[in-house]
Amino acid sequence: MMTNDPNAAREQRKQQILTVLRAIWKALTTRWGLKLLSVLLAVCLWGILISQDTTLPREKVFSNVKVNVINASALRQNGFVVVSGLEDLEPVRIKVSVPQKNFNTVSVGNYSVRADLSQITGTGEQTVKLSAISTNTALYGTVTDISTARIPVVVEEYATRTRIPVQIQAIGESPMGFFADKPTCDPMTVDIGGPKSIVDSVARCIAHYDMSELPAQEGTKRTTASFTFQDHAGNEIDSTKLTVSSQAVTLRDIIIDQTLYPTASVSISTENLMTGQPAKGYRVTDISIEPESVRIAASDVSDYLDSDARLYLLSRVNIAGETQSVTRAITISRPAAIVNMSSDIAYVTVTIEPIDAAKEEGGGV
């Protein structure tokens, strides 16, 4: 029977809802053991299905992943160079979605995190976006998250200069018994490239060469030397951001050629050291030479080791009309075979005294 009473209609709907709820509760509270078993069975079946499907992805996290900087050369070709921000890049953490079959065998080496410098298009403060990929998507899945998205860097204009002179800065002594001739370097000039502020300040390249490390052997020795750069005031420049090359070949060091010659001590002849006669009433009482010998260096020094070998002075002391002692500096002869002498000059002293004084001392020269 139909009724238009609103209260009766609401009461009827309420009774219907209660009836449905009682039915649900009865279904849940009766045979609950069987229902629990059904749930457990469903979970087991789901686990079996999951384990059988090796293509299903699982999430894995890797920490301390190294950031690789790429396309630095491309950045230079575009006229820019990073001057700071890449010195001590902190490792990042990545999340990956990897196929279940490779979950236990995949390693951090299967993924690459990159900072691509070719993104940079201007100078000043810039940011570089990090990207992360797997080496094989089918085997190792994809990277779903990276802890650091961007890194800040400072960029300068890239500049180059050619024919920077190389100067040798030698330290130490040559081996005992040998004379080291002036060293030569290869190359004699270098080309540099880097941040414009640094490139513009470079005045010279300094090759650091330690002669004490040379072997005690006659002949030409070839060694390598490290190098630094200086500005016009002689201050050392931080060259870690410079590229150094010669004839388009990157340089790690400078080649130094050094020739060693054996040395020997050779006496200076005391014959024919003066000419002329002193003034009347005076006579020569002594002639001395300083030094009496010099140390020479030659490719064949044995020619000068004979006891009769002597070097000669190129002129004599003229004492004509002198009334007192005379000292003169005279050039020592230097044969072509001698490459070095400890002295090119000898001082000859002729002692002149009155004849009476000379007689009192028992004679003269």
mmCIF file of C-alpha atoms in Angstrom:
data_model
loop_
_atom_site.group_PDB
_atom_site.id
_atom_site.type_symbol
_atom_site.label_atom_id
_atom_site.label_comp_id
_atom_site.label_asym_id
_atom_site.label_seq_id
_atom_site.Cartn_x
_atom_site.Cartn_y
_atom_site.Cartn_z
ATOM 1 C CA MET A 1 0.000 0.000 0.000
ATOM 2 C CA MET A 2 1.379 3.379 -1.025
ATOM 3 C CA THR A 3 1.617 6.242 1.458
ATOM 4 C CA ASN A 4 2.504 9.860 1.047
ATOM 5 C CA ASP A 5 3.768 10.202 4.603
ATOM 6 C CA PRO A 6 7.451 11.441 4.334
ATOM 7 C CA ASN A 7 8.316 10.141 7.792
ATOM 8 C CA ALA A 8 7.111 6.693 6.899
ATOM 9 C CA ALA A 9 9.188 6.701 3.726
ATOM 10 C CA ARG A 10 12.368 7.621 5.636
ATOM 11 C CA GLU A 11 11.735 4.965 8.222
ATOM 12 C CA GLN A 12 11.314 2.383 5.487
ATOM 13 C CA ARG A 13 14.666 3.320 3.850
ATOM 14 C CA LYS A 14 16.379 3.153 7.238
ATOM 15 C CA GLN A 15 15.088 -0.343 7.830
ATOM 16 C CA GLN A 16 16.326 -1.419 4.383
ATOM 17 C CA ILE A 17 19.880 -0.104 5.112
ATOM 18 C CA LEU A 18 19.974 -1.853 8.463
ATOM 19 C CA THR A 19 18.916 -5.075 6.825
ATOM 20 C CA VAL A 20 21.816 -4.827 4.319
ATOM 21 C CA LEU A 21 24.374 -4.026 7.067
ATOM 22 C CA ARG A 22 23.175 -6.998 9.176
ATOM 23 C CA ALA A 23 23.599 -9.258 6.174
ATOM 24 C CA ILE A 24 27.179 -8.013 5.597
ATOM 25 C CA TRP A 25 28.101 -8.429 9.267
ATOM 26 C CA LYS A 26 26.700 -11.930 9.312
ATOM 27 C CA ALA A 27 28.750 -12.780 6.223
ATOM 28 C CA LEU A 28 31.915 -11.469 7.874
ATOM 29 C CA THR A 29 31.401 -13.089 11.272
ATOM 30 C CA THR A 30 30.392 -16.516 10.113
ATOM 31 C CA ARG A 31 33.028 -19.024 8.928
ATOM 32 C CA TRP A 32 35.800 -16.450 9.625
ATOM 33 C CA GLY A 33 38.520 -19.123 9.610
ATOM 34 C CA LEU A 34 37.680 -20.072 6.067
ATOM 35 C CA LYS A 35 37.692 -16.433 5.025
ATOM 36 C CA LEU A 36 41.145 -15.850 6.622
ATOM 37 C CA LEU A 37 42.490 -18.871 4.822
ATOM 38 C CA SER A 38 41.143 -17.480 1.577
ATOM 39 C CA VAL A 39 42.945 -14.199 2.159
ATOM 40 C CA LEU A 40 46.246 -15.967 2.917
ATOM 41 C CA LEU A 41 45.831 -18.132 -0.144
ATOM 42 C CA ALA A 42 45.223 -15.054 -2.300
ATOM 43 C CA VAL A 43 48.380 -13.409 -0.957
ATOM 44 C CA CYS A 44 50.454 -16.519 -1.682
ATOM 45 C CA LEU A 45 49.058 -16.788 -5.173
ATOM 46 C CA TRP A 46 49.848 -13.112 -5.765
ATOM 47 C CA GLY A 47 53.410 -13.639 -4.529
ATOM 48 C CA ILE A 48 53.860 -16.654 -6.798
ATOM 49 C CA LEU A 49 52.606 -14.708 -9.790
ATOM 50 C CA ILE A 50 54.920 -11.785 -8.989
ATOM 51 C CA SER A 51 57.972 -14.020 -8.607
ATOM 52 C CA GLN A 52 57.247 -15.760 -11.891
ATOM 53 C CA ASP A 53 57.049 -12.448 -13.839
ATOM 54 C CA THR A 54 60.701 -11.330 -13.976
ATOM 55 C CA THR A 55 59.875 -8.277 -16.075
ATOM 56 C CA LEU A 56 58.087 -6.521 -13.239
ATOM 57 C CA PRO A 57 60.185 -3.532 -11.973
ATOM 58 C CA ARG A 58 61.467 -3.014 -8.443
ATOM 59 C CA GLU A 59 62.942 0.121 -6.914
ATOM 60 C CA LYS A 60 66.577 0.209 -5.801
ATOM 61 C CA VAL A 61 68.670 3.054 -4.341
ATOM 62 C CA PHE A 62 72.383 3.730 -4.919
ATOM 63 C CA SER A 63 74.360 6.238 -2.847
ATOM 64 C CA ASN A 64 77.735 7.899 -3.488
ATOM 65 C CA VAL A 65 77.329 7.913 -7.262
ATOM 66 C CA LYS A 66 80.113 9.855 -9.004
ATOM 67 C CA VAL A 67 79.177 12.777 -11.258
ATOM 68 C CA ASN A 68 80.943 12.698 -14.646
ATOM 69 C CA VAL A 69 81.662 16.019 -16.363
ATOM 70 C CA ILE A 70 81.330 15.783 -20.144
ATOM 71 C CA ASN A 71 81.709 18.046 -23.197
ATOM 72 C CA ALA A 72 84.382 20.343 -21.719
ATOM 73 C CA SER A 73 86.022 20.509 -25.157
ATOM 74 C CA ALA A 74 82.706 21.429 -26.758
ATOM 75 C CA LEU A 75 82.359 24.230 -24.223
ATOM 76 C CA ARG A 76 85.817 25.560 -25.171
ATOM 77 C CA GLN A 77 84.873 25.455 -28.838
ATOM 78 C CA ASN A 78 81.898 27.615 -27.942
ATOM 79 C CA GLY A 79 84.279 30.144 -26.342
ATOM 80 C CA PHE A 80 83.675 29.413 -22.659
ATOM 81 C CA VAL A 81 85.399 27.641 -19.765
ATOM 82 C CA VAL A 82 84.284 26.776 -16.211
ATOM 83 C CA VAL A 83 86.553 28.380 -13.611
ATOM 84 C CA SER A 84 84.840 27.128 -10.436
ATOM 85 C CA GLY A 85 82.138 24.754 -9.308
ATOM 86 C CA LEU A 86 83.588 21.506 -10.657
ATOM 87 C CA GLU A 87 86.549 21.137 -8.270
ATOM 88 C CA ASP A 88 84.975 18.910 -5.622
ATOM 89 C CA LEU A 89 81.700 17.550 -6.935
ATOM 90 C CA GLU A 90 79.845 15.664 -4.212
ATOM 91 C CA PRO A 91 78.526 12.189 -5.101
ATOM 92 C CA VAL A 92 74.752 11.949 -5.564
ATOM 93 C CA ARG A 93 72.052 9.407 -4.684
ATOM 94 C CA ILE A 94 69.854 7.893 -7.380
ATOM 95 C CA LYS A 95 66.720 5.754 -7.407
ATOM 96 C CA VAL A 96 66.313 3.237 -10.194
ATOM 97 C CA SER A 97 63.479 1.077 -11.433
ATOM 98 C CA VAL A 98 65.154 -2.214 -12.383
ATOM 99 C CA PRO A 99 63.601 -5.417 -13.779
ATOM 100 C CA GLN A 100 63.166 -7.972 -11.016
ATOM 101 C CA LYS A 101 65.367 -10.576 -12.732
ATOM 102 C CA ASN A 102 68.399 -8.250 -12.460
ATOM 103 C CA PHE A 103 67.619 -6.769 -9.060
ATOM 104 C CA ASN A 104 70.343 -8.678 -7.211
ATOM 105 C CA THR A 105 73.032 -8.356 -9.873
ATOM 106 C CA VAL A 106 72.698 -4.725 -10.912
ATOM 107 C CA SER A 107 75.396 -2.351 -9.595
ATOM 108 C CA VAL A 108 76.129 1.346 -9.528
ATOM 109 C CA GLY A 109 78.423 0.856 -12.520
ATOM 110 C CA ASN A 110 75.367 0.201 -14.663
ATOM 111 C CA TYR A 111 74.295 3.851 -14.332
ATOM 112 C CA SER A 112 75.883 7.143 -15.298
ATOM 113 C CA VAL A 113 75.275 10.595 -13.823
ATOM 114 C CA ARG A 114 76.462 13.405 -16.091
ATOM 115 C CA ALA A 115 76.994 17.149 -15.983
ATOM 116 C CA ASP A 116 76.853 18.219 -19.628
ATOM 117 C CA LEU A 117 78.819 21.471 -20.048
ATOM 118 C CA SER A 118 77.532 21.972 -23.586
ATOM 119 C CA GLN A 119 74.365 23.359 -21.951
ATOM 120 C CA ILE A 120 76.282 26.542 -20.989
ATOM 121 C CA THR A 121 75.735 29.521 -23.289
ATOM 122 C CA GLY A 122 77.117 32.487 -21.331
ATOM 123 C CA THR A 123 79.622 33.768 -18.781
ATOM 124 C CA GLY A 124 79.161 34.470 -15.074
ATOM 125 C CA GLU A 125 77.149 32.339 -12.673
ATOM 126 C CA GLN A 126 75.420 29.467 -14.455
ATOM 127 C CA THR A 127 73.739 26.180 -13.499
ATOM 128 C CA VAL A 128 74.266 22.809 -15.140
ATOM 129 C CA LYS A 129 71.473 20.240 -15.072
ATOM 130 C CA LEU A 130 72.456 16.715 -14.063
ATOM 131 C CA SER A 131 71.170 13.750 -16.043
ATOM 132 C CA ALA A 132 71.238 10.070 -15.108
ATOM 133 C CA ILE A 133 70.838 7.097 -17.427
ATOM 134 C CA SER A 134 71.425 3.356 -17.372
ATOM 135 C CA THR A 135 73.903 1.747 -19.709
ATOM 136 C CA ASN A 136 71.217 -0.667 -20.924
ATOM 137 C CA THR A 137 67.571 0.200 -20.308
ATOM 138 C CA ALA A 138 66.280 -3.269 -21.143
ATOM 139 C CA LEU A 139 68.555 -4.920 -18.590
ATOM 140 C CA TYR A 140 68.949 -2.280 -15.898
ATOM 141 C CA GLY A 141 65.774 -0.227 -16.183
ATOM 142 C CA THR A 142 65.659 3.528 -15.774
ATOM 143 C CA VAL A 143 66.686 6.185 -13.253
ATOM 144 C CA THR A 144 63.583 7.598 -11.598
ATOM 145 C CA ASP A 145 65.126 10.158 -9.230
ATOM 146 C CA ILE A 146 68.413 11.954 -8.537
ATOM 147 C CA SER A 147 69.181 13.728 -5.266
ATOM 148 C CA THR A 148 70.835 16.749 -6.908
ATOM 149 C CA ALA A 149 69.177 18.205 -9.973
ATOM 150 C CA ARG A 150 71.572 21.091 -10.777
ATOM 151 C CA ILE A 151 75.038 22.318 -9.851
ATOM 152 C CA PRO A 152 76.139 25.991 -9.829
ATOM 153 C CA VAL A 153 79.283 26.971 -11.769
ATOM 154 C CA VAL A 154 81.156 30.154 -12.702
ATOM 155 C CA VAL A 155 82.038 30.575 -16.368
ATOM 156 C CA GLU A 156 84.612 32.802 -18.099
ATOM 157 C CA GLU A 157 85.480 33.544 -21.684
ATOM 158 C CA TYR A 158 87.974 31.025 -23.109
ATOM 159 C CA ALA A 159 91.144 32.610 -24.528
ATOM 160 C CA THR A 160 94.378 31.373 -26.143
ATOM 161 C CA ARG A 161 97.905 32.727 -26.610
ATOM 162 C CA THR A 162 100.880 31.397 -28.549
ATOM 163 C CA ARG A 163 104.678 31.540 -28.264
ATOM 164 C CA ILE A 164 104.957 32.031 -24.505
ATOM 165 C CA PRO A 165 108.746 31.934 -23.873
ATOM 166 C CA VAL A 166 110.207 29.110 -21.778
ATOM 167 C CA GLN A 167 112.951 30.013 -19.303
ATOM 168 C CA ILE A 168 115.071 27.425 -17.498
ATOM 169 C CA GLN A 169 115.401 27.892 -13.743
ATOM 170 C CA ALA A 170 118.286 25.668 -12.707
ATOM 171 C CA ILE A 171 119.090 24.696 -9.137
ATOM 172 C CA GLY A 172 121.788 22.490 -7.636
ATOM 173 C CA GLU A 173 125.327 21.858 -8.832
ATOM 174 C CA SER A 174 126.694 19.738 -11.630
ATOM 175 C CA PRO A 175 128.355 16.436 -10.613
ATOM 176 C CA MET A 176 131.824 16.817 -9.071
ATOM 177 C CA GLY A 177 134.550 16.769 -11.704
ATOM 178 C CA PHE A 178 132.257 17.956 -14.507
ATOM 179 C CA PHE A 179 131.268 21.283 -16.020
ATOM 180 C CA ALA A 180 127.667 21.732 -17.136
ATOM 181 C CA ASP A 181 127.300 23.842 -20.250
ATOM 182 C CA LYS A 182 124.284 26.130 -20.663
ATOM 183 C CA PRO A 183 121.194 23.885 -20.900
ATOM 184 C CA THR A 184 118.713 24.119 -23.752
ATOM 185 C CA CYS A 185 114.998 23.346 -23.661
ATOM 186 C CA ASP A 186 112.493 21.831 -26.037
ATOM 187 C CA PRO A 187 110.157 23.440 -26.815
ATOM 188 C CA MET A 188 111.470 26.987 -26.449
ATOM 189 C CA THR A 189 107.938 28.423 -26.529
ATOM 190 C CA VAL A 190 104.513 27.039 -25.563
ATOM 191 C CA ASP A 191 100.888 27.770 -26.422
ATOM 192 C CA ILE A 192 98.296 28.171 -23.688
ATOM 193 C CA GLY A 193 94.518 28.265 -23.404
ATOM 194 C CA GLY A 194 92.141 28.837 -20.504
ATOM 195 C CA PRO A 195 90.189 31.509 -18.645
ATOM 196 C CA LYS A 196 90.898 34.884 -20.195
ATOM 197 C CA SER A 197 91.796 36.491 -16.854
ATOM 198 C CA ILE A 198 94.566 33.923 -16.312
ATOM 199 C CA VAL A 199 95.794 33.711 -19.906
ATOM 200 C CA ASP A 200 96.204 37.504 -20.134
ATOM 201 C CA SER A 201 98.369 37.596 -16.980
ATOM 202 C CA VAL A 202 100.962 35.034 -18.150
ATOM 203 C CA ALA A 203 104.399 36.479 -19.023
ATOM 204 C CA ARG A 204 106.645 33.414 -19.142
ATOM 205 C CA CYS A 205 106.866 29.667 -18.619
ATOM 206 C CA ILE A 206 109.454 28.512 -16.062
ATOM 207 C CA ALA A 207 111.039 25.053 -16.430
ATOM 208 C CA HIS A 208 112.354 23.827 -13.060
ATOM 209 C CA TYR A 209 115.600 21.918 -13.552
ATOM 210 C CA ASP A 210 117.761 20.259 -10.870
ATOM 211 C CA MET A 211 121.359 19.752 -12.058
ATOM 212 C CA SER A 212 122.259 17.709 -8.994
ATOM 213 C CA GLU A 213 120.241 14.815 -10.458
ATOM 214 C CA LEU A 214 122.531 14.514 -13.494
ATOM 215 C CA PRO A 215 124.680 11.358 -13.706
ATOM 216 C CA ALA A 216 128.445 11.895 -13.463
ATOM 217 C CA GLN A 217 129.065 10.993 -17.110
ATOM 218 C CA GLU A 218 130.523 12.929 -19.991
ATOM 219 C CA GLY A 219 128.182 13.787 -22.848
ATOM 220 C CA THR A 220 124.731 15.239 -23.456
ATOM 221 C CA LYS A 221 122.016 14.216 -21.017
ATOM 222 C CA ARG A 222 118.284 14.565 -21.704
ATOM 223 C CA THR A 223 115.914 14.992 -18.777
ATOM 224 C CA THR A 224 112.380 16.243 -18.225
ATOM 225 C CA ALA A 225 111.425 19.177 -16.039
ATOM 226 C CA SER A 226 108.146 20.338 -14.572
ATOM 227 C CA PHE A 227 107.008 23.847 -15.377
ATOM 228 C CA THR A 228 104.995 26.711 -13.921
ATOM 229 C CA PHE A 229 103.937 30.142 -15.146
ATOM 230 C CA GLN A 230 104.767 33.634 -13.914
ATOM 231 C CA ASP A 231 103.251 37.065 -14.430
ATOM 232 C CA HIS A 232 105.260 40.154 -15.381
ATOM 233 C CA ALA A 233 106.128 40.783 -11.708
ATOM 234 C CA GLY A 234 107.575 37.279 -11.301
ATOM 235 C CA ASN A 235 104.680 35.949 -9.238
ATOM 236 C CA GLU A 236 103.662 32.343 -9.826
ATOM 237 C CA ILE A 237 100.282 31.851 -11.483
ATOM 238 C CA ASP A 238 97.852 29.032 -10.708
ATOM 239 C CA SER A 239 98.012 27.138 -14.004
ATOM 240 C CA THR A 240 95.737 24.217 -13.104
ATOM 241 C CA LYS A 241 93.026 25.629 -15.368
ATOM 242 C CA LEU A 242 95.377 26.180 -18.325
ATOM 243 C CA THR A 243 95.927 23.812 -21.220
ATOM 244 C CA VAL A 244 99.549 23.856 -22.403
ATOM 245 C CA SER A 245 100.662 22.617 -25.805
ATOM 246 C CA SER A 246 103.336 22.866 -28.481
ATOM 247 C CA GLN A 247 102.515 22.286 -32.128
ATOM 248 C CA ALA A 248 99.048 21.088 -31.068
ATOM 249 C CA VAL A 249 100.522 18.425 -28.724
ATOM 250 C CA THR A 250 99.575 18.681 -25.047
ATOM 251 C CA LEU A 251 102.615 19.141 -22.798
ATOM 252 C CA ARG A 252 103.166 17.513 -19.420
ATOM 253 C CA ASP A 253 106.794 18.593 -19.023
ATOM 254 C CA ILE A 254 109.701 20.361 -20.735
ATOM 255 C CA ILE A 255 112.684 18.471 -22.187
ATOM 256 C CA ILE A 256 116.090 19.730 -21.032
ATOM 257 C CA ASP A 257 119.325 18.903 -22.872
ATOM 258 C CA GLN A 258 122.476 19.365 -20.801
ATOM 259 C CA THR A 259 126.047 18.631 -21.923
ATOM 260 C CA LEU A 260 128.639 17.659 -19.300
ATOM 261 C CA TYR A 261 132.367 18.092 -19.857
ATOM 262 C CA PRO A 262 135.113 16.625 -17.633
ATOM 263 C CA THR A 263 137.344 19.166 -15.894
ATOM 264 C CA ALA A 264 141.035 19.365 -15.020
ATOM 265 C CA SER A 265 143.399 21.813 -13.347
ATOM 266 C CA VAL A 266 146.052 23.245 -15.714
ATOM 267 C CA SER A 267 149.011 25.440 -14.713
ATOM 268 C CA ILE A 268 149.773 28.796 -16.324
ATOM 269 C CA SER A 269 153.260 29.117 -17.766
ATOM 270 C CA THR A 270 155.567 31.538 -15.938
ATOM 271 C CA GLU A 271 157.888 32.021 -18.923
ATOM 272 C CA ASN A 272 158.282 35.403 -20.637
ATOM 273 C CA LEU A 273 155.937 37.279 -18.327
ATOM 274 C CA MET A 274 157.609 40.715 -18.692
ATOM 275 C CA THR A 275 159.372 42.937 -21.151
ATOM 276 C CA GLY A 276 161.655 45.981 -20.750
ATOM 277 C CA GLN A 277 163.910 47.050 -17.893
ATOM 278 C CA PRO A 278 163.109 49.074 -14.772
ATOM 279 C CA ALA A 279 164.599 52.579 -14.269
ATOM 280 C CA LYS A 280 168.281 52.967 -13.577
ATOM 281 C CA GLY A 281 169.086 52.045 -9.984
ATOM 282 C CA TYR A 282 166.182 49.563 -9.754
ATOM 283 C CA ARG A 283 165.865 45.893 -10.401
ATOM 284 C CA VAL A 284 163.242 43.141 -10.457
ATOM 285 C CA THR A 285 163.271 41.058 -7.293
ATOM 286 C CA ASP A 286 160.224 38.814 -7.850
ATOM 287 C CA ILE A 287 157.552 37.839 -10.373
ATOM 288 C CA SER A 288 154.293 36.189 -9.264
ATOM 289 C CA ILE A 289 151.094 35.137 -11.026
ATOM 290 C CA GLU A 290 147.617 34.746 -9.573
ATOM 291 C CA PRO A 291 146.059 32.297 -10.080
ATOM 292 C CA GLU A 292 148.878 29.895 -10.821
ATOM 293 C CA SER A 293 146.443 27.448 -12.442
ATOM 294 C CA VAL A 294 142.879 27.401 -13.751
ATOM 295 C CA ARG A 295 140.279 24.695 -13.991
ATOM 296 C CA ILE A 296 139.269 23.925 -17.556
ATOM 297 C CA ALA A 297 136.487 21.884 -19.145
ATOM 298 C CA ALA A 298 136.921 20.199 -22.517
ATOM 299 C CA SER A 299 135.480 17.320 -24.484
ATOM 300 C CA ASP A 300 138.911 15.658 -24.434
ATOM 301 C CA VAL A 301 140.411 16.892 -21.209
ATOM 302 C CA SER A 302 143.100 14.193 -21.275
ATOM 303 C CA ASP A 303 145.137 16.401 -23.625
ATOM 304 C CA TYR A 304 145.688 18.767 -20.700
ATOM 305 C CA LEU A 305 146.515 16.229 -18.020
ATOM 306 C CA ASP A 306 150.165 15.866 -19.002
ATOM 307 C CA SER A 307 152.538 17.374 -16.428
ATOM 308 C CA ASP A 308 154.102 19.555 -19.147
ATOM 309 C CA ALA A 309 150.764 20.961 -20.331
ATOM 310 C CA ARG A 310 150.557 24.697 -19.766
ATOM 311 C CA LEU A 311 148.383 27.624 -20.623
ATOM 312 C CA TYR A 312 150.042 30.854 -21.737
ATOM 313 C CA LEU A 313 149.339 34.540 -21.283
ATOM 314 C CA LEU A 314 148.528 36.522 -24.403
ATOM 315 C CA SER A 315 150.743 39.494 -23.463
ATOM 316 C CA ARG A 316 153.558 40.504 -21.108
ATOM 317 C CA VAL A 317 154.038 43.143 -18.433
ATOM 318 C CA ASN A 318 156.028 46.117 -19.688
ATOM 319 C CA ILE A 319 158.231 47.404 -16.862
ATOM 320 C CA ALA A 320 160.360 49.814 -18.921
ATOM 321 C CA GLY A 321 161.449 52.754 -16.721
ATOM 322 C CA GLU A 322 159.405 51.614 -13.708
ATOM 323 C CA THR A 323 160.581 52.496 -10.192
ATOM 324 C CA GLN A 324 157.959 50.544 -8.245
ATOM 325 C CA SER A 325 156.186 47.220 -8.385
ATOM 326 C CA VAL A 326 153.722 46.684 -11.271
ATOM 327 C CA THR A 327 150.593 44.500 -11.404
ATOM 328 C CA ARG A 328 148.772 43.864 -14.662
ATOM 329 C CA ALA A 329 145.695 41.793 -15.617
ATOM 330 C CA ILE A 330 146.510 39.685 -18.650
ATOM 331 C CA THR A 331 144.226 37.446 -20.714
ATOM 332 C CA ILE A 332 144.950 33.724 -20.603
ATOM 333 C CA SER A 333 145.162 31.878 -23.909
ATOM 334 C CA ARG A 334 142.167 29.636 -24.542
ATOM 335 C CA PRO A 335 142.486 26.842 -27.128
ATOM 336 C CA ALA A 336 139.341 26.186 -29.161
ATOM 337 C CA ALA A 337 138.860 22.768 -27.598
ATOM 338 C CA ILE A 338 138.349 24.312 -24.143
ATOM 339 C CA VAL A 339 134.672 25.109 -23.519
ATOM 340 C CA ASN A 340 135.139 26.728 -20.114
ATOM 341 C CA MET A 341 137.870 28.088 -17.843
ATOM 342 C CA SER A 342 137.484 29.049 -14.208
ATOM 343 C CA SER A 343 139.170 32.366 -15.078
ATOM 344 C CA ASP A 344 140.097 34.125 -18.321
ATOM 345 C CA ILE A 345 142.399 36.604 -16.565
ATOM 346 C CA ALA A 346 145.627 36.191 -14.591
ATOM 347 C CA TYR A 347 147.225 38.945 -12.505
ATOM 348 C CA VAL A 348 150.966 39.234 -12.933
ATOM 349 C CA THR A 349 152.884 41.175 -10.281
ATOM 350 C CA VAL A 350 156.482 42.273 -10.948
ATOM 351 C CA THR A 351 158.216 43.405 -7.753
ATOM 352 C CA ILE A 352 160.697 46.247 -8.371
ATOM 353 C CA GLU A 353 163.066 47.540 -5.698
ATOM 354 C CA PRO A 354 166.091 49.808 -5.528
ATOM 355 C CA ILE A 355 169.280 47.976 -6.277
ATOM 356 C CA ASP A 356 170.786 48.695 -2.819
ATOM 357 C CA ALA A 357 167.782 47.245 -1.033
ATOM 358 C CA ALA A 358 167.917 44.241 -3.286
ATOM 359 C CA LYS A 359 171.570 43.647 -2.447
ATOM 360 C CA GLU A 360 170.828 43.804 1.261
ATOM 361 C CA GLU A 361 168.358 40.964 0.831
ATOM 362 C CA GLY A 362 170.804 38.828 -1.045
ATOM 363 C CA GLY A 363 170.178 39.458 -4.723
ATOM 364 C CA GLY A 364 167.272 39.762 -7.185
ATOM 365 C CA VAL A 365 165.648 38.244 -10.253
#
